[in-house]
């Protein structure tokens, strides 16, 4: 790896990712590691120039206050106790300093004390990953789930650059795609990009496995495990498939839990893998935040529209059809989502809003249709903006746009009699409902 590295040791802070991102914004690479890392493990990390010890409200584990191992303090690395240094800028120990003060502290530590070079950029990252992928894969083949989303598209571009025709792309239609999604993936990747693409329609299989399953964690794990099963079956039809590529990114890892943080949610490509997985994993985006993934895509020459495509969760509409999935509510989610996307595009919001979608919960409300009482589902609208998916603000959508969306959903979507708007930021709400 060409980049100099600043290591952040997690002592229970909820702001580790903020520090990591701000150091990367200075042009220096940074990663987060557990508090109990050993010196031996630390020395295996390339080009470590300094260590930031970052404590916080979660530094009590099993009734005891945690700390790094004593040997870390005498290992010879420049060190910054972030919690203590930042607290000097405040009247109390309960707030962080202003962004400018915090960045000044980090800048002085990274460049003056650690003597790190500002050599973290996407060109170097791509070169490093191409080298690492070639070293890991050799002359073997790699199977990639190509959903057409940002993460899988960037992974595909990286793998094509690194190993070319050794990549086999598989698009699985699990029956939980957005309206027209699979058709779009085939058009873009097979017809326009000439990718080696295998299309698998497994919608009935997935919906059968999910029948009656209401718990969101269980749904995610079923979907993730079934994906791997499908890939294994496809791999048996091919020769020399030893690796599975995934678009796992840094927020996926952080939100799936660390030694000092509780699980926010299991991501389909983190917590849902079956124990008998027969592939070795290739995860070249593992340490990138979402905006960095997009920058990587641009560096690789992917089309702007593809790089800035709206995020879509791996479990698809399965986590937006709340509770046990029914075909009736799944169709309501799909159709209402299509209306929302169309009207956002008409209003130009598709270019400014990070993510927007609809949700259909598993309860009904009373309403009136055709002068008669009806008992049907509500549709919930969600539109948020974020940089790294770790926090999000709500888009203030113009009332006229909301009214048009509402009118269309109530007129065009079956089994729906109410439209609501979720205006909760992250935190304390998550972006998705499940």
Coordinates of C-alpha atoms in Angstrom, one line a residue:
X1 CA 0.0 0.0 0.0
X2 CA 1.4 3.4 -1.0
X3 CA -0.6 5.5 1.4
X4 CA 0.6 6.5 4.8
X5 CA -1.7 5.4 7.6
X6 CA -3.2 6.9 10.8
X7 CA -4.7 4.2 13.0
X8 CA -7.7 5.0 15.2
X9 CA -8.1 2.6 18.1
X10 CA -11.7 2.3 19.2
X11 CA -12.2 2.9 22.9
X12 CA -16.0 3.3 22.7
X13 CA -16.5 6.6 20.8
X14 CA -19.4 7.0 18.5
X15 CA -17.3 9.5 16.5
X16 CA -14.6 7.2 15.1
X17 CA -15.9 7.5 11.6
X18 CA -16.0 11.3 11.8
X19 CA -12.3 11.3 12.7
X20 CA -11.4 8.8 10.0
X21 CA -13.2 10.8 7.4
X22 CA -11.6 14.1 8.5
X23 CA -8.1 12.6 8.3
X24 CA -8.9 11.2 4.9
X25 CA -10.1 14.6 3.8
X26 CA -6.6 15.9 4.7
X27 CA -5.2 13.4 2.1
X28 CA -4.0 10.8 4.6
X29 CA -5.5 7.4 4.9
X30 CA -7.0 6.3 8.2
X31 CA -8.7 3.1 9.5
X32 CA -10.4 2.1 12.7
X33 CA -9.2 -0.9 14.7
X34 CA -10.3 -2.5 18.0
X35 CA -8.9 -1.3 21.3
X36 CA -7.2 -4.6 22.1
X37 CA -5.0 -4.8 19.0
X38 CA -1.5 -6.1 19.8
X39 CA 1.8 -4.4 18.8
X40 CA 2.5 -7.4 16.7
X41 CA -0.7 -6.9 14.8
X42 CA -0.2 -3.2 14.5
X43 CA 3.3 -3.7 13.0
X44 CA 1.7 -5.8 10.2
X45 CA -0.3 -2.8 9.0
X46 CA 1.6 -1.0 6.3
X47 CA 2.9 2.6 6.7
X48 CA 1.4 3.4 10.2
X49 CA 2.6 6.9 11.0
X50 CA 0.6 7.5 14.2
X51 CA -2.2 6.3 16.5
X52 CA -5.3 8.1 17.7
X53 CA -6.8 6.6 20.8
X54 CA -10.5 7.6 20.8
X55 CA -12.6 7.0 24.0
X56 CA -16.2 7.7 24.5
X57 CA -19.5 6.8 26.1
X58 CA -19.2 3.1 25.2
X59 CA -15.9 2.5 26.9
X60 CA -17.4 0.3 29.6
X61 CA -17.5 -3.3 28.5
X62 CA -18.7 -6.1 30.9
X63 CA -18.6 -3.6 33.8
X64 CA -15.0 -2.6 33.2
X65 CA -13.4 0.5 31.6
X66 CA -11.5 -0.6 28.6
X67 CA -8.1 0.7 27.5
X68 CA -5.5 -0.2 24.8
X69 CA -2.9 -2.8 25.7
X70 CA 0.0 -1.3 27.8
X71 CA 2.5 -2.3 25.1
X72 CA 0.8 0.1 22.6
X73 CA 1.9 3.1 24.7
X74 CA 5.6 2.1 24.4
X75 CA 5.6 0.9 20.8
X76 CA 7.2 4.1 19.5
X77 CA 4.3 5.5 17.5
X78 CA 3.2 9.2 17.8
X79 CA -0.1 9.1 19.8
X80 CA -3.1 11.4 20.2
X81 CA -5.7 10.9 23.0
X82 CA -8.5 12.4 21.0
X83 CA -11.1 12.6 23.7
X84 CA -8.7 14.5 26.0
X85 CA -7.3 16.8 23.3
X86 CA -10.8 17.7 22.0
X87 CA -12.1 18.3 25.5
X88 CA -9.5 21.0 26.0
X89 CA -11.3 23.1 23.5
X90 CA -14.6 22.9 25.4
X91 CA -15.9 24.2 28.7
X92 CA -17.2 20.7 29.5
X93 CA -16.1 17.1 28.6
X94 CA -19.5 16.4 27.1
X95 CA -19.1 18.2 23.8
X96 CA -16.8 18.0 20.8
X97 CA -15.0 21.2 19.7
X98 CA -16.1 23.0 16.6
X99 CA -15.2 21.4 13.3
X100 CA -12.4 24.0 12.6
X101 CA -10.8 23.5 16.0
X102 CA -11.0 19.7 15.7
X103 CA -9.5 19.7 12.2
X104 CA -6.7 22.0 13.4
X105 CA -5.8 19.4 16.1
X106 CA -5.9 16.6 13.7
X107 CA -3.9 18.4 11.0
X108 CA -1.2 19.3 13.6
X109 CA -1.0 15.7 14.8
X110 CA -1.0 14.1 11.3
X111 CA 1.5 16.3 9.6
X112 CA 3.6 17.9 12.3
X113 CA 3.9 15.1 14.8
X114 CA 3.4 12.0 12.6
X115 CA 5.1 13.5 9.5
X116 CA 2.6 11.8 7.3
X117 CA 2.3 12.6 3.6
X118 CA -0.9 13.6 1.9
X119 CA -0.9 10.7 -0.5
X120 CA -4.4 9.3 0.0
X121 CA -6.3 9.6 -3.3
X122 CA -8.4 7.5 -5.5
X123 CA -5.7 7.0 -8.2
X124 CA -3.4 5.4 -5.5
X125 CA -6.3 3.4 -4.0
X126 CA -7.3 1.9 -7.4
X127 CA -3.7 1.0 -8.1
X128 CA -3.3 -0.7 -4.7
X129 CA -6.6 -2.6 -5.1
X130 CA -5.8 -3.8 -8.6
X131 CA -2.5 -5.1 -7.2
X132 CA -4.1 -6.7 -4.2
X133 CA -6.9 -8.3 -6.3
X134 CA -4.4 -9.8 -8.7
X135 CA -2.3 -11.2 -5.9
X136 CA -5.4 -12.7 -4.1
X137 CA -7.1 -14.1 -7.2
X138 CA -4.2 -15.3 -9.3
X139 CA -5.5 -17.1 -12.4
X140 CA -8.8 -18.1 -10.8
X141 CA -12.3 -16.8 -11.6
X142 CA -14.4 -14.5 -9.5
X143 CA -18.2 -14.6 -9.2
X144 CA -19.9 -11.2 -8.6
X145 CA -23.5 -10.4 -7.7
X146 CA -24.1 -7.5 -10.0
X147 CA -27.3 -5.7 -8.9
X148 CA -26.5 -2.5 -10.9
X149 CA -26.2 -0.4 -7.7
X150 CA -23.2 1.8 -7.0
X151 CA -21.3 -0.6 -4.9
X152 CA -21.5 -3.7 -7.2
X153 CA -20.9 -1.5 -10.3
X154 CA -17.7 -0.1 -8.8
X155 CA -16.6 -3.6 -7.7
X156 CA -17.2 -4.9 -11.2
X157 CA -15.2 -2.0 -12.7
X158 CA -12.3 -2.7 -10.3
X159 CA -12.3 -6.4 -11.0
X160 CA -12.5 -5.9 -14.8
X161 CA -9.5 -3.6 -14.6
X162 CA -7.6 -6.1 -12.4
X163 CA -8.6 -9.5 -13.9
X164 CA -10.7 -8.9 -17.1
X165 CA -12.5 -11.9 -18.3
X166 CA -11.8 -13.9 -15.1
X167 CA -14.9 -12.0 -13.7
X168 CA -18.3 -13.7 -14.1
X169 CA -21.2 -11.4 -13.2
X170 CA -24.5 -12.8 -12.0
X171 CA -27.7 -10.8 -11.7
X172 CA -30.2 -12.5 -9.4
X173 CA -33.8 -11.3 -9.6
X174 CA -35.0 -12.2 -6.1
X175 CA -38.5 -10.8 -6.7
X176 CA -37.7 -7.9 -4.5
X177 CA -36.3 -5.5 -7.2
X178 CA -37.7 -2.1 -8.0
X179 CA -40.0 -1.8 -11.0
X180 CA -38.0 -2.3 -14.2
X181 CA -34.7 -2.9 -12.3
X182 CA -33.7 -6.2 -13.7
X183 CA -34.5 -5.1 -17.2
X184 CA -32.3 -2.0 -16.7
X185 CA -29.4 -4.1 -15.3
X186 CA -29.5 -6.4 -18.4
X187 CA -29.6 -3.4 -20.8
X188 CA -26.8 -1.5 -19.2
X189 CA -24.3 -4.2 -18.3
X190 CA -24.9 -6.9 -20.9
X191 CA -26.0 -4.8 -23.9
X192 CA -24.0 -1.6 -23.4
X193 CA -21.0 -2.7 -21.3
X194 CA -20.6 -6.2 -22.8
X195 CA -20.1 -7.8 -19.4
X196 CA -20.1 -11.5 -19.0
X197 CA -23.5 -11.5 -17.3
X198 CA -25.7 -14.5 -16.2
X199 CA -29.3 -13.7 -15.4
X200 CA -31.1 -15.8 -12.8
X201 CA -34.8 -15.4 -12.1
X202 CA -35.2 -16.8 -8.6
X203 CA -38.1 -14.7 -7.5
X204 CA -40.4 -17.5 -6.6
X205 CA -37.7 -19.3 -4.7
X206 CA -36.9 -16.2 -2.5
X207 CA -40.6 -15.4 -1.8
X208 CA -41.2 -19.0 -0.8
X209 CA -38.3 -18.9 1.7
X210 CA -39.6 -15.6 3.1
X211 CA -43.2 -16.6 3.5
X212 CA -44.4 -15.9 7.0
X213 CA -41.1 -14.4 8.2
X214 CA -41.7 -11.1 10.0
X215 CA -38.4 -10.4 11.9
X216 CA -36.2 -8.0 9.9
X217 CA -32.9 -9.6 11.0
X218 CA -34.2 -13.0 10.0
X219 CA -35.4 -11.7 6.6
X220 CA -32.0 -10.2 5.9
X221 CA -30.2 -13.4 6.8
X222 CA -32.5 -15.5 4.7
X223 CA -32.0 -13.2 1.7
X224 CA -28.2 -13.1 2.2
X225 CA -27.9 -16.9 2.6
X226 CA -30.2 -17.6 -0.3
X227 CA -28.1 -15.3 -2.5
X228 CA -25.0 -17.4 -1.7
X229 CA -26.9 -20.6 -2.4
X230 CA -27.8 -19.3 -5.9
X231 CA -24.2 -18.3 -6.5
X232 CA -23.0 -21.7 -5.4
X233 CA -25.4 -23.3 -7.8
X234 CA -24.3 -21.1 -10.7
X235 CA -20.6 -21.7 -9.8
X236 CA -21.2 -25.5 -10.1
X237 CA -22.1 -24.9 -13.7
X238 CA -18.9 -23.0 -14.3
X239 CA -15.2 -24.1 -14.0
X240 CA -12.6 -22.6 -11.7
X241 CA -14.8 -20.3 -9.6
X242 CA -13.0 -19.9 -6.3
X243 CA -13.9 -16.4 -5.2
X244 CA -17.0 -14.4 -4.4
X245 CA -16.8 -10.6 -4.8
X246 CA -18.9 -8.3 -2.6
X247 CA -19.6 -4.6 -2.4
X248 CA -19.2 -4.4 1.4
X249 CA -18.3 -0.9 2.4
X250 CA -17.1 0.7 5.7
X251 CA -20.6 1.8 7.1
X252 CA -21.7 -1.8 6.6
X253 CA -18.9 -3.0 8.9
X254 CA -19.4 -0.3 11.5
X255 CA -23.2 -0.7 11.7
X256 CA -22.9 -4.5 12.0
X257 CA -21.2 -4.1 15.4
X258 CA -17.8 -3.8 17.0
X259 CA -16.4 -4.8 20.3
X260 CA -17.6 -1.5 21.8
X261 CA -20.8 -0.9 19.7
X262 CA -24.1 -2.6 19.5
X263 CA -25.4 -3.9 16.3
X264 CA -27.5 -1.3 14.4
X265 CA -28.6 -3.9 11.8
X266 CA -27.0 -6.9 10.1
X267 CA -26.1 -6.1 6.5
X268 CA -26.8 -8.9 4.0
X269 CA -23.1 -9.0 3.0
X270 CA -21.8 -9.0 6.6
X271 CA -24.0 -11.0 9.0
X272 CA -26.1 -13.1 6.6
X273 CA -23.4 -15.4 5.2
X274 CA -24.0 -19.2 5.7
X275 CA -21.4 -21.0 7.7
X276 CA -20.6 -23.4 4.9
X277 CA -19.6 -20.7 2.4
X278 CA -17.4 -22.3 -0.2
X279 CA -15.9 -19.2 -1.7
X280 CA -13.1 -17.0 -0.5
X281 CA -14.3 -13.3 -0.4
X282 CA -13.0 -10.4 -2.5
X283 CA -14.1 -7.1 -0.9
X284 CA -12.1 -4.3 -2.5
X285 CA -14.4 -1.5 -1.1
X286 CA -14.2 -2.8 2.5
X287 CA -12.7 0.4 3.9
X288 CA -14.4 3.1 1.8
X289 CA -17.3 5.4 2.8
X290 CA -20.1 5.9 0.3
X291 CA -18.8 9.1 -1.2
X292 CA -15.4 7.5 -1.6
X293 CA -17.0 4.6 -3.5
X294 CA -18.5 7.1 -5.9
X295 CA -15.1 8.9 -6.3
X296 CA -13.6 5.5 -7.0
X297 CA -16.2 4.8 -9.7
X298 CA -15.4 8.1 -11.4
X299 CA -11.7 7.4 -11.2
X300 CA -12.4 4.0 -13.0
X301 CA -14.3 5.8 -15.7
X302 CA -17.8 4.6 -14.9
X303 CA -20.7 6.8 -16.3
X304 CA -21.7 9.7 -14.0
X305 CA -25.3 8.4 -13.9
X306 CA -24.3 5.0 -12.7
X307 CA -21.9 6.3 -10.1
X308 CA -24.6 8.6 -8.6
X309 CA -27.4 6.1 -8.9
X310 CA -29.7 6.0 -5.9
X311 CA -28.6 3.5 -3.2
X312 CA -30.7 0.3 -3.0
X313 CA -30.3 -2.2 -0.1
X314 CA -29.2 -5.7 -0.9
X315 CA -32.4 -7.2 0.5
X316 CA -34.3 -4.9 -1.9
X317 CA -37.9 -4.2 -1.3
X318 CA -37.9 -7.0 1.3
X319 CA -36.9 -4.5 4.0
X320 CA -39.5 -1.9 2.7
X321 CA -42.4 -4.4 2.8
X322 CA -42.4 -4.4 6.6
X323 CA -43.0 -7.6 8.6
X324 CA -44.0 -10.8 6.8
X325 CA -43.9 -10.1 3.1
X326 CA -47.1 -10.6 1.1
X327 CA -47.4 -10.3 -2.7
X328 CA -50.1 -7.7 -2.2
X329 CA -48.0 -5.3 -0.1
X330 CA -44.9 -6.0 -2.1
X331 CA -46.7 -4.9 -5.3
X332 CA -47.9 -1.8 -3.4
X333 CA -44.3 -0.9 -2.4
X334 CA -43.0 -1.5 -6.0
X335 CA -45.7 0.6 -7.7
X336 CA -45.6 3.4 -5.2
X337 CA -41.8 3.5 -5.3
X338 CA -42.0 3.8 -9.1
X339 CA -44.3 6.8 -8.8
X340 CA -42.1 8.5 -6.2
X341 CA -39.0 8.1 -8.4
X342 CA -40.8 9.3 -11.5
X343 CA -42.2 12.4 -9.8
X344 CA -38.8 13.2 -8.1
X345 CA -37.2 13.0 -11.5
X346 CA -39.8 15.3 -13.0
X347 CA -39.1 17.8 -10.2
X348 CA -35.3 17.5 -10.6
X349 CA -35.0 16.1 -7.1
X350 CA -33.3 12.9 -8.4
X351 CA -30.2 15.0 -8.9
X352 CA -30.1 16.5 -5.4
X353 CA -31.7 14.0 -3.0
X354 CA -29.4 11.1 -1.9
X355 CA -32.1 8.4 -1.3
X356 CA -35.9 8.3 -1.6
X357 CA -38.3 5.4 -1.4
X358 CA -41.6 4.1 -0.1
X359 CA -42.5 1.7 2.7
X360 CA -45.6 -0.3 3.2
X361 CA -46.2 -1.5 6.8
X362 CA -48.1 -4.6 7.8
X363 CA -51.2 -2.9 9.2
X364 CA -54.2 -1.3 7.7
X365 CA -56.2 1.9 8.3
X366 CA -59.8 2.8 7.7
X367 CA -60.6 5.0 4.7
X368 CA -63.2 5.9 2.1
X369 CA -63.1 4.9 -1.6
X370 CA -66.0 5.1 -4.1
X371 CA -68.3 6.4 -1.3
X372 CA -67.7 3.2 0.7
X373 CA -65.6 2.3 3.7
X374 CA -62.3 0.6 3.0
X375 CA -59.7 -1.0 5.1
X376 CA -56.3 -0.7 3.3
X377 CA -52.6 -0.1 3.7
X378 CA -50.7 3.2 4.2
X379 CA -47.7 4.1 2.1
X380 CA -44.9 5.9 3.9
X381 CA -42.5 8.2 1.9
X382 CA -38.9 8.6 2.9
X383 CA -36.4 11.1 1.4
X384 CA -33.0 11.7 3.0
X385 CA -29.6 13.3 2.3
X386 CA -26.2 12.1 3.6
X387 CA -22.5 12.0 2.8
X388 CA -21.4 8.7 4.4
X389 CA -24.7 7.0 5.4
X390 CA -23.7 7.3 9.1
X391 CA -26.0 10.2 9.6
X392 CA -28.8 11.6 7.5
X393 CA -31.1 14.7 7.2
X394 CA -34.6 14.8 5.8
X395 CA -35.2 16.5 2.5
X396 CA -37.8 19.3 2.7
X397 CA -39.9 18.3 -0.3
X398 CA -42.1 21.0 -1.8
X399 CA -45.7 20.6 -0.9
X400 CA -46.9 20.7 -4.5
X401 CA -44.6 17.7 -5.3
X402 CA -45.8 15.8 -2.3
X403 CA -49.4 16.4 -3.2
X404 CA -48.9 15.2 -6.7
X405 CA -47.1 12.0 -5.5
X406 CA -49.9 11.4 -3.0
X407 CA -52.7 11.9 -5.5
X408 CA -51.0 9.5 -7.9
X409 CA -50.4 6.8 -5.3
X410 CA -53.9 6.9 -4.0
X411 CA -55.3 6.7 -7.6
X412 CA -52.9 4.2 -9.2
X413 CA -51.7 1.8 -6.4
X414 CA -54.1 -1.0 -5.4
X415 CA -54.9 -1.7 -1.7
X416 CA -53.7 1.7 -0.5
X417 CA -55.8 4.5 1.1
X418 CA -53.3 6.7 2.9
X419 CA -49.9 8.4 2.3
X420 CA -47.6 9.6 5.1
X421 CA -44.2 11.2 5.2
X422 CA -41.3 10.2 7.5
X423 CA -39.4 13.3 8.6
X424 CA -37.1 11.6 11.1
X425 CA -33.4 12.2 10.8
X426 CA -30.6 9.7 11.4
X427 CA -29.9 9.4 14.3
X428 CA -32.1 8.4 16.0
X429 CA -34.0 6.8 13.1
X430 CA -32.1 4.7 10.6
X431 CA -32.4 5.4 6.9
X432 CA -34.3 2.2 6.2
X433 CA -37.1 1.0 8.5
X434 CA -35.8 -2.5 8.8

